[in-house]
Tab-separated table of C-alpha atoms in Angstrom:
chain	number	residue	atom	x	y	z
A	1	MET	CA	64.502	-1.477	65.100
A	2	LYS	CA	65.855	0.259	61.476
A	3	THR	CA	65.607	-3.203	60.431
A	4	ILE	CA	61.769	-3.870	61.704
A	5	LYS	CA	60.955	-0.474	60.367
A	6	LEU	CA	62.628	-0.468	56.916
A	7	THR	CA	60.702	-4.281	56.581
A	8	ALA	CA	57.267	-2.968	57.487
A	9	MET	CA	58.132	-0.026	55.357
A	10	ALA	CA	58.544	-2.816	52.379
A	11	PHE	CA	55.379	-4.914	53.667
A	12	GLY	CA	52.778	-1.975	53.558
A	13	LEU	CA	54.613	-0.916	49.477
A	14	ALA	CA	53.970	-4.824	48.861
A	15	ALA	CA	50.077	-4.669	49.611
A	16	ALA	CA	49.696	-0.831	48.276
A	17	ASN	CA	51.066	-3.144	45.182
A	18	VAL	CA	48.834	-5.734	45.299
A	19	PHE	CA	45.533	-3.533	46.393
A	20	ALA	CA	46.397	-1.265	43.293
A	21	GLN	CA	46.393	-3.662	40.526
A	22	GLU	CA	42.833	-5.143	42.278
A	23	ALA	CA	41.503	-2.238	41.359
A	24	THR	CA	43.742	-1.692	37.887
A	25	THR	CA	42.027	-5.075	37.024
A	26	ALA	CA	38.120	-4.019	38.599
A	27	GLN	CA	38.428	-0.832	35.915
A	28	THR	CA	40.133	-2.351	33.254
A	29	ALA	CA	37.298	-5.518	33.556
A	30	ASN	CA	34.708	-2.797	32.560
A	31	GLN	CA	36.361	-1.200	29.340
A	32	PRO	CA	34.997	-1.728	26.188
A	33	ALA	CA	38.604	-2.840	25.447
A	34	VAL	CA	38.346	-6.206	27.615
A	35	GLU	CA	34.272	-6.994	26.046
A	36	PRO	CA	33.729	-4.805	23.757
A	37	THR	CA	29.999	-6.965	23.643
A	38	LYS	CA	29.370	-5.923	26.448
A	39	ALA	CA	30.717	-2.553	26.338
A	40	THR	CA	28.318	-2.344	23.506
A	41	ASP	CA	25.144	-3.243	25.231
A	42	VAL	CA	26.052	-1.076	28.241
A	43	THR	CA	26.924	1.507	26.301
A	44	VAL	CA	23.016	1.686	24.061
A	45	GLU	CA	21.659	1.258	26.764
A	46	LYS	CA	23.394	4.409	27.860
A	47	LYS	CA	21.890	6.456	25.538
A	48	GLY	CA	18.525	5.086	25.135
A	49	PRO	CA	16.288	3.886	22.173
A	50	GLU	CA	17.291	4.957	18.886
A	51	LEU	CA	14.924	6.930	17.062
A	52	LYS	CA	15.240	7.807	13.373
A	53	VAL	CA	12.315	9.686	11.416
A	54	SER	CA	10.840	9.543	8.510
A	55	GLY	CA	7.594	10.086	6.016
A	56	LYS	CA	6.784	11.971	2.961
A	57	ALA	CA	3.642	14.660	2.033
A	58	GLU	CA	1.778	15.179	-1.356
A	59	PHE	CA	0.139	18.298	-2.698
A	60	ASP	CA	-2.110	18.020	-5.689
A	61	ALA	CA	-4.713	20.045	-7.152
A	62	TYR	CA	-7.044	19.170	-10.502
A	63	ALA	CA	-9.194	20.963	-12.341
A	64	GLN	CA	-11.774	19.590	-14.676
A	65	ALA	CA	-13.601	21.480	-17.820
A	66	SER	CA	-16.279	20.460	-20.352
A	67	THR	CA	-17.827	21.535	-23.164
A	68	ALA	CA	-21.181	21.322	-22.918
A	69	GLN	CA	-23.066	24.232	-22.137
A	70	ASP	CA	-21.501	24.664	-18.697
A	71	GLN	CA	-18.489	25.784	-18.969
A	72	ARG	CA	-16.862	26.430	-16.337
A	73	ILE	CA	-13.700	25.463	-15.074
A	74	TYR	CA	-14.135	23.701	-11.386
A	75	HIS	CA	-11.026	22.722	-9.281
A	76	SER	CA	-10.277	19.906	-6.594
A	77	TYR	CA	-7.471	19.138	-4.396
A	78	ALA	CA	-5.792	15.745	-3.022
A	79	SER	CA	-3.262	15.582	0.130
A	80	THR	CA	-1.186	13.297	2.257
A	81	ILE	CA	1.070	13.884	5.101
A	82	ASP	CA	2.834	10.037	6.268
A	83	VAL	CA	5.225	10.760	9.465
A	84	ASP	CA	6.933	7.186	9.912
A	85	PHE	CA	8.184	6.404	13.624
A	86	ASN	CA	11.665	4.142	14.101
A	87	VAL	CA	12.694	2.642	16.955
A	88	LYS	CA	15.484	1.078	17.414
A	89	PHE	CA	16.439	-1.078	20.908
A	90	ASN	CA	18.799	-3.055	20.194
A	91	LYS	CA	19.842	-5.549	17.246
A	92	ASN	CA	17.087	-7.728	17.636
A	93	TRP	CA	13.850	-6.214	19.375
A	94	SER	CA	12.610	-2.420	17.337
A	95	ALA	CA	9.228	-0.083	16.954
A	96	PHE	CA	7.414	0.889	14.434
A	97	ALA	CA	4.044	3.800	14.229
A	98	GLU	CA	3.148	5.696	12.096
A	99	ILE	CA	0.052	9.112	11.822
A	100	GLU	CA	-1.470	9.807	8.625
A	101	ALA	CA	-3.466	12.989	7.109
A	102	ASP	CA	-5.037	12.093	4.006
A	103	GLY	CA	-8.460	13.336	2.728
A	104	ASP	CA	-9.587	14.424	-0.880
A	105	ASP	CA	-9.744	18.252	0.399
A	106	GLU	CA	-6.040	21.025	1.105
A	107	ALA	CA	-6.862	20.374	5.281
A	108	PRO	CA	-7.401	16.950	6.239
A	109	HIS	CA	-7.138	16.002	9.802
A	110	VAL	CA	-4.063	13.816	11.544
A	111	THR	CA	-5.308	10.178	12.240
A	112	TYR	CA	-3.321	7.012	13.853
A	113	LYS	CA	-2.489	4.453	11.322
A	114	LYS	CA	-0.755	2.099	12.952
A	115	ALA	CA	2.329	1.130	15.826
A	116	TYR	CA	3.942	-2.888	15.731
A	117	VAL	CA	6.275	-4.065	17.753
A	118	GLN	CA	8.940	-6.305	16.165
A	119	TYR	CA	11.228	-8.963	16.966
A	120	ASN	CA	13.962	-9.654	14.098
A	121	ARG	CA	16.266	-12.938	14.219
A	122	GLY	CA	18.244	-12.432	11.336
A	123	ASP	CA	16.839	-12.136	8.318
A	124	ASN	CA	15.059	-14.739	7.757
A	125	PHE	CA	12.640	-14.633	11.242
A	126	ILE	CA	10.466	-11.643	12.132
A	127	LEU	CA	7.781	-11.592	14.853
A	128	ARG	CA	5.309	-8.255	15.485
A	129	VAL	CA	2.569	-7.579	17.237
A	130	GLY	CA	0.667	-4.392	16.806
A	131	ASP	CA	-1.281	-3.406	13.906
A	132	PHE	CA	-0.975	-4.125	10.664
A	133	THR	CA	-1.869	-3.169	7.074
A	134	PHE	CA	-2.844	-6.329	4.471
A	135	SER	CA	-2.977	-5.722	0.975
A	136	GLU	CA	-2.103	-7.852	-2.347
A	137	GLY	CA	-2.055	-7.410	-6.497
A	138	ALA	CA	-2.307	-3.576	-6.089
A	139	PHE	CA	-1.903	-1.390	-9.692
A	140	THR	CA	0.874	0.357	-10.803
A	141	PHE	CA	-1.733	1.846	-13.669
A	142	TYR	CA	-1.943	6.115	-11.906
A	143	ASN	CA	-5.324	6.261	-11.441
A	144	TYR	CA	-5.600	3.404	-9.608
A	145	ASP	CA	-2.605	2.712	-7.704
A	146	ASP	CA	-4.212	3.457	-3.657
A	147	ALA	CA	-4.388	0.046	-2.312
A	148	GLY	CA	-6.673	1.860	0.160
A	149	ILE	CA	-9.175	2.074	-2.859
A	150	TYR	CA	-7.906	-0.310	-5.502
A	151	ALA	CA	-6.934	-3.344	-5.689
A	152	ALA	CA	-7.158	-6.236	-8.659
A	153	GLY	CA	-6.098	-8.749	-5.288
A	154	MET	CA	-7.563	-7.199	-2.376
A	155	ARG	CA	-7.195	-3.935	-1.324
A	156	GLU	CA	-5.473	-2.508	2.312
A	157	HIS	CA	-6.906	-4.412	5.657
A	158	ASP	CA	-6.230	-3.907	9.222
A	159	ILE	CA	-6.019	-5.735	11.935
A	160	ARG	CA	-4.827	-5.634	15.233
A	161	GLY	CA	-2.934	-9.250	16.032
A	162	LEU	CA	-0.029	-10.814	15.585
A	163	ASP	CA	2.102	-10.836	11.928
A	164	LEU	CA	5.516	-13.488	11.704
A	165	GLN	CA	7.737	-14.259	8.244
A	166	PHE	CA	9.631	-16.695	8.018
A	167	ASN	CA	12.099	-17.755	5.459
A	168	GLY	CA	9.214	-16.145	1.745
A	169	LEU	CA	6.686	-17.402	3.592
A	170	GLN	CA	3.603	-14.317	6.457
A	171	PHE	CA	1.200	-15.490	8.613
A	172	GLY	CA	-0.996	-12.315	10.583
A	173	VAL	CA	-4.073	-13.351	12.365
A	174	GLY	CA	-6.065	-10.715	14.421
A	175	PHE	CA	-9.503	-9.059	14.571
A	176	GLY	CA	-10.704	-5.893	12.623
A	177	ARG	CA	-9.229	-2.411	12.585
A	178	GLY	CA	-10.937	0.717	11.402
A	179	ASN	CA	-13.147	0.263	7.853
A	180	ASN	CA	-12.209	-3.111	8.391
A	181	ASP	CA	-14.077	-3.860	11.177
A	182	VAL	CA	-17.472	-2.832	9.165
A	183	SER	CA	-19.396	-5.387	8.139
A	184	CYS	CA	-20.942	-4.657	4.757
A	185	LEU	CA	-21.462	-1.612	3.127
A	186	ASN	CA	-25.040	-1.407	1.121
A	187	SER	CA	-24.323	-3.122	-2.232
A	188	GLU	CA	-22.790	-6.069	-0.200
A	189	SER	CA	-24.268	-9.196	-0.033
A	190	PHE	CA	-24.292	-10.743	2.943
A	191	PRO	CA	-26.819	-8.847	5.661
A	192	CYS	CA	-25.071	-5.969	6.947
A	193	ASP	CA	-23.680	-5.680	10.842
A	194	TYR	CA	-22.323	-2.209	12.349
A	195	GLY	CA	-21.338	-1.893	15.207
A	196	GLU	CA	-20.473	-5.120	16.554
A	197	SER	CA	-16.714	-5.198	16.614
A	198	LYS	CA	-16.706	-9.455	15.476
A	199	SER	CA	-14.088	-9.124	12.497
A	200	TYR	CA	-12.319	-10.431	12.234
A	201	ASP	CA	-8.653	-11.918	9.749
A	202	VAL	CA	-6.725	-14.329	8.866
A	203	HIS	CA	-4.239	-13.841	5.908
A	204	LEU	CA	-0.981	-16.449	4.224
A	205	ALA	CA	1.126	-15.526	1.519
A	206	TYR	CA	4.779	-16.678	0.307
A	207	GLN	CA	7.042	-15.081	-1.394
A	208	PHE	CA	9.487	-16.690	-3.518
A	209	ASP	CA	11.632	-15.951	-6.298
A	210	ILE	CA	12.700	-18.634	-9.992
A	211	ALA	CA	15.968	-17.302	-10.931
A	212	GLY	CA	14.852	-13.405	-10.439
A	213	GLN	CA	11.639	-13.753	-11.466
A	214	THR	CA	9.299	-13.451	-7.806
A	215	PHE	CA	5.753	-15.387	-7.081
A	216	ARG	CA	3.580	-14.353	-4.219
A	217	PRO	CA	0.545	-16.344	-3.653
A	218	PHE	CA	-2.247	-15.474	-1.646
A	219	VAL	CA	-5.604	-16.089	0.554
A	220	HIS	CA	-6.692	-13.802	2.743
A	221	TYR	CA	-10.545	-14.636	5.235
A	222	LYS	CA	-11.968	-12.812	6.632
A	223	SER	CA	-15.045	-13.779	9.122
A	224	TRP	CA	-17.664	-10.886	10.803
A	225	GLN	CA	-19.250	-13.794	12.945
A	226	ASN	CA	-21.870	-14.246	11.755
A	227	LYS	CA	-24.641	-16.110	9.438
A	228	ASP	CA	-22.924	-16.356	5.661
A	229	ALA	CA	-21.120	-12.576	6.422
A	230	ASN	CA	-17.694	-13.752	5.405
A	231	GLU	CA	-15.192	-12.994	2.600
A	232	LEU	CA	-12.582	-14.445	1.057
A	233	HIS	CA	-9.661	-13.060	-1.312
A	234	ALA	CA	-7.022	-15.346	-3.020
A	235	GLY	CA	-4.611	-15.219	-6.150
A	236	LEU	CA	-0.988	-14.498	-6.691
A	237	HIS	CA	0.528	-11.630	-7.601
A	238	THR	CA	4.003	-12.015	-9.897
A	239	ASP	CA	6.621	-9.961	-10.677
A	240	LEU	CA	8.581	-10.770	-14.184
A	241	LEU	CA	12.040	-9.865	-15.279
A	242	LEU	CA	12.798	-10.736	-19.104
A	243	GLY	CA	15.915	-8.342	-20.178
A	244	PRO	CA	14.445	-5.263	-20.708
A	245	PHE	CA	11.036	-6.218	-20.298
A	246	ASP	CA	9.249	-5.749	-16.914
A	247	ILE	CA	5.780	-7.499	-16.562
A	248	HIS	CA	3.500	-7.067	-12.967
A	249	ALA	CA	0.373	-9.804	-14.138
A	250	VAL	CA	-1.941	-10.476	-10.924
A	251	TYR	CA	-4.514	-13.127	-10.949
A	252	GLY	CA	-7.314	-12.545	-8.132
A	253	LEU	CA	-10.217	-13.877	-6.404
A	254	HIS	CA	-13.134	-12.351	-4.787
A	255	ALA	CA	-15.366	-13.871	-2.691
A	256	ASP	CA	-18.409	-13.265	-0.084
A	257	ARG	CA	-20.974	-16.035	2.133
A	258	LEU	CA	-18.724	-18.649	1.438
A	259	LYS	CA	-21.358	-21.016	2.349
A	260	LYS	CA	-23.340	-19.934	-0.256
A	261	SER	CA	-24.001	-20.919	-4.300
A	262	TYR	CA	-24.713	-17.073	-4.973
A	263	PRO	CA	-23.384	-15.241	-5.162
A	264	ASN	CA	-20.872	-15.935	-7.247
A	265	ALA	CA	-17.052	-15.697	-7.437
A	266	THR	CA	-15.118	-12.476	-9.474
A	267	HIS	CA	-12.008	-13.291	-11.009
A	268	ALA	CA	-8.987	-10.138	-11.727
A	269	LEU	CA	-6.715	-10.482	-14.451
A	270	LEU	CA	-4.387	-8.037	-14.346
A	271	ALA	CA	-0.948	-7.484	-16.546
A	272	GLU	CA	1.389	-4.322	-17.096
A	273	PRO	CA	4.033	-4.845	-18.662
A	274	THR	CA	7.080	-2.193	-19.190
A	275	LEU	CA	9.942	-1.555	-21.383
A	276	ASN	CA	12.845	-0.200	-20.511
A	277	LEU	CA	15.020	0.983	-23.592
A	278	GLY	CA	17.235	3.764	-21.163
A	279	ARG	CA	15.290	6.872	-22.185
A	280	VAL	CA	12.561	5.575	-23.803
A	281	PHE	CA	10.510	3.412	-21.484
A	282	ILE	CA	6.908	2.055	-22.363
A	283	LYS	CA	4.086	1.277	-20.083
A	284	THR	CA	0.950	-0.615	-21.254
A	285	GLY	CA	-1.869	-2.442	-19.176
A	286	ILE	CA	-4.700	-4.073	-19.634
A	287	PHE	CA	-7.501	-5.521	-17.064
A	288	PHE	CA	-10.303	-7.652	-17.318
A	289	ALA	CA	-12.647	-8.828	-14.431
A	290	PHE	CA	-15.208	-11.384	-14.580
A	291	PHE	CA	-18.450	-10.497	-12.221
A	292	ASP	CA	-21.937	-12.540	-12.085
A	293	ASP	CA	-24.249	-12.005	-14.739
A	294	ASP	CA	-26.574	-10.990	-11.907
A	295	MET	CA	-25.431	-7.472	-10.698
A	296	ASP	CA	-27.677	-7.888	-7.285
A	297	LYS	CA	-25.980	-11.204	-7.034
A	298	ALA	CA	-22.118	-10.648	-8.019
A	299	THR	CA	-19.654	-9.930	-4.941
A	300	ILE	CA	-18.660	-6.159	-5.482
A	301	HIS	CA	-16.378	-4.928	-2.306
A	302	GLU	CA	-16.695	-0.556	-1.840
A	303	THR	CA	-14.251	1.210	-0.291
A	304	SER	CA	-16.145	4.284	0.405
A	305	ALA	CA	-20.064	4.807	-0.881
A	306	THR	CA	-18.026	6.144	-4.287
A	307	TYR	CA	-15.530	4.156	-5.084
A	308	TYR	CA	-14.865	0.310	-5.504
A	309	GLU	CA	-12.173	-2.003	-4.975
A	310	ILE	CA	-12.117	-3.231	-8.993
A	311	PRO	CA	-13.262	0.452	-10.419
A	312	GLU	CA	-13.982	-1.388	-13.355
A	313	TYR	CA	-14.809	-4.623	-15.489
A	314	LYS	CA	-12.612	-3.604	-17.982
A	315	PHE	CA	-9.465	-0.406	-18.959
A	316	ALA	CA	-6.632	-0.517	-20.822
A	317	TYR	CA	-3.885	1.987	-21.751
A	318	GLY	CA	-0.465	2.720	-23.086
A	319	GLU	CA	2.769	6.024	-22.576
A	320	VAL	CA	5.550	6.126	-24.135
A	321	ASP	CA	7.807	7.908	-22.069
A	322	PHE	CA	10.776	10.335	-22.960
A	323	LYS	CA	13.447	10.982	-21.207
A	324	ALA	CA	14.629	14.755	-22.633
A	325	LEU	CA	17.029	16.213	-19.184
A	326	ASP	CA	17.401	13.724	-16.103
A	327	VAL	CA	15.390	15.744	-14.185
A	328	PHE	CA	12.709	16.132	-16.748
A	329	THR	CA	10.325	13.174	-19.281
A	330	ILE	CA	7.748	14.030	-21.436
A	331	GLY	CA	5.035	11.343	-21.586
A	332	LEU	CA	2.857	10.548	-24.229
A	333	ILE	CA	-0.712	8.519	-22.799
A	334	GLY	CA	-3.647	6.659	-24.199
A	335	GLU	CA	-6.393	5.439	-22.481
A	336	TRP	CA	-9.678	3.518	-22.731
A	337	HIS	CA	-12.314	2.543	-20.004
A	338	THR	CA	-15.517	0.670	-19.349
A	339	ASN	CA	-15.931	3.360	-16.170
A	340	THR	CA	-19.251	0.372	-15.042
A	341	LEU	CA	-19.050	-2.663	-13.373
A	342	ASP	CA	-22.138	-3.427	-15.108
A	343	ASN	CA	-20.844	-5.263	-19.162
A	344	SER	CA	-24.094	-4.457	-20.316
A	345	LYS	CA	-23.976	-0.665	-20.191
A	346	GLU	CA	-21.984	1.191	-22.800
A	347	LEU	CA	-20.692	3.821	-20.826
A	348	GLY	CA	-17.000	3.222	-22.572
A	349	SER	CA	-14.635	6.148	-22.724
A	350	VAL	CA	-11.354	7.495	-24.246
A	351	ASN	CA	-8.499	9.222	-22.536
A	352	PHE	CA	-5.231	11.050	-24.351
A	353	GLY	CA	-2.862	13.452	-23.210
A	354	THR	CA	0.105	14.450	-22.325
A	355	ARG	CA	2.191	13.831	-18.310
A	356	LEU	CA	5.176	15.647	-17.652
A	357	TYR	CA	7.624	14.749	-14.689
A	358	PHE	CA	9.965	17.008	-13.088
A	359	ASN	CA	12.464	16.111	-9.781
A	360	PRO	CA	14.686	18.405	-9.667
A	361	VAL	CA	16.596	17.041	-6.735
A	362	LYS	CA	16.469	13.339	-5.156
A	363	ASN	CA	12.908	12.870	-3.195
A	364	LEU	CA	11.839	15.387	-4.837
A	365	ASP	CA	9.291	14.594	-7.682
A	366	MET	CA	6.246	16.601	-9.670
A	367	THR	CA	3.979	15.383	-12.612
A	368	GLY	CA	1.822	17.218	-14.656
A	369	PHE	CA	-0.697	16.059	-17.164
A	370	VAL	CA	-3.522	16.987	-19.337
A	371	LYS	CA	-5.947	15.448	-20.524
A	372	ALA	CA	-8.764	15.136	-23.054
A	373	ILE	CA	-11.397	12.826	-22.169
A	374	ILE	CA	-14.397	11.429	-24.763
A	375	PRO	CA	-16.831	8.948	-23.443
A	376	VAL	CA	-17.822	6.463	-25.329
A	377	GLY	CA	-21.916	4.993	-26.163
A	378	ASP	CA	-25.029	4.842	-25.649
A	379	ASP	CA	-25.823	4.420	-22.261
A	380	TRP	CA	-24.554	8.244	-21.329
A	381	LYS	CA	-27.294	9.978	-23.191
A	382	LYS	CA	-29.475	7.937	-20.648
A	383	GLY	CA	-30.944	10.092	-17.514
A	384	GLU	CA	-30.219	7.054	-14.768
A	385	HIS	CA	-26.365	6.903	-16.501
A	386	SER	CA	-25.360	7.752	-12.880
A	387	ASN	CA	-26.387	4.711	-11.059
A	388	TRP	CA	-24.459	2.046	-13.913
A	389	VAL	CA	-21.094	4.774	-13.137
A	390	SER	CA	-18.204	3.414	-11.376
A	391	THR	CA	-16.145	5.402	-11.710
A	392	THR	CA	-16.265	9.404	-12.642
A	393	ASP	CA	-19.318	10.142	-14.499
A	394	TYR	CA	-18.314	12.620	-17.012
A	395	GLY	CA	-21.984	13.038	-19.176
A	396	LYS	CA	-22.170	13.057	-22.960
A	397	ASP	CA	-19.686	15.419	-23.576
A	398	VAL	CA	-15.830	15.909	-24.384
A	399	SER	CA	-14.613	17.363	-21.010
A	400	PHE	CA	-10.665	17.948	-20.017
A	401	ASN	CA	-8.987	16.791	-16.907
A	402	PHE	CA	-5.381	19.100	-15.666
A	403	GLY	CA	-3.485	18.018	-13.241
A	404	LEU	CA	-0.508	18.626	-10.614
A	405	GLU	CA	1.105	16.352	-8.171
A	406	THR	CA	3.568	17.400	-5.674
A	407	VAL	CA	5.434	14.616	-3.573
A	408	PHE	CA	8.500	15.064	-1.270
A	409	LYS	CA	10.404	12.349	1.126
A	410	PHE	CA	11.831	13.530	4.298
């Protein structure tokens, strides 16, 4: 009897040991040490998407004073805040959203900017679906560096559609969005057709490097699906590094009504070389735009009623910066402008002054400037000169501009 009991107890212990081993094996199979990749995925799913918020804010104040009879000092503001939301679902899938407030006042309204979903397969393949902004050949000159308004190649065009990037090639296609969905402004040469919401864009660019030099040919076609209502941007954007020299150069072709012999295309040439000598930094630039002789037939793209994609047909500038301290730089500037898109008008100006750069901590930049503007040209004295000015109407008297621009990133 004792033998039977002992046999039963031994059998029970053996069975219990087997069940315990199976339970331990099952439990261990769910631990990260056994399958680290799957366990990492499970952990990420439990935590949810990773969210990163970043952005920047800028608040600017300007003042203008003239030596004319009206010697009052007038002021103006510009304000921008941009907030980006980056969401990472896993190593391949992510999303992006942006809101922005931008305006020539002290309290612009916050608006939706864009959002998209992105699939990334390694460093050479990216597919995005949603809202995008395309621009090419922007100016680095501080007066015209807002690509939403100005560009030697193409100012910003917003679409909703697809964007594919593969080994330096970028292809985008979609329907116009926001201001890019308005068929034309009064100065443009094809029939205005507001509110139809039928524009579409196709963007193609290829960026490649040769011995450290960057080249980016591009072409962008836009159609409003209306007779003669289309436009073409094409050109080449290059960045060349030659020792201490950095040369930013752009050729841009701008054309409307592609099936017609008029208006003739506008050609834009921009070269902005810089020289880095350590504590001395020299910035220069020269720009030419060639329009049709008949300005009524020329390709001119308005950004708004007072701003043009190409701000003037010719300008040149130079700036010499001296880094006095690690956080403080003094710049001496000189500029020459035509201030018009009509090369038959004499509305030039010579500007000179100083720019002061203060960077006390990382991600905080403050820039102040004082400039004297001297009008040059007989057409300033004509009463109708304001009809020909494409930049700022300085009048025939010397004036002074002051400003303080503050930007911080987070």
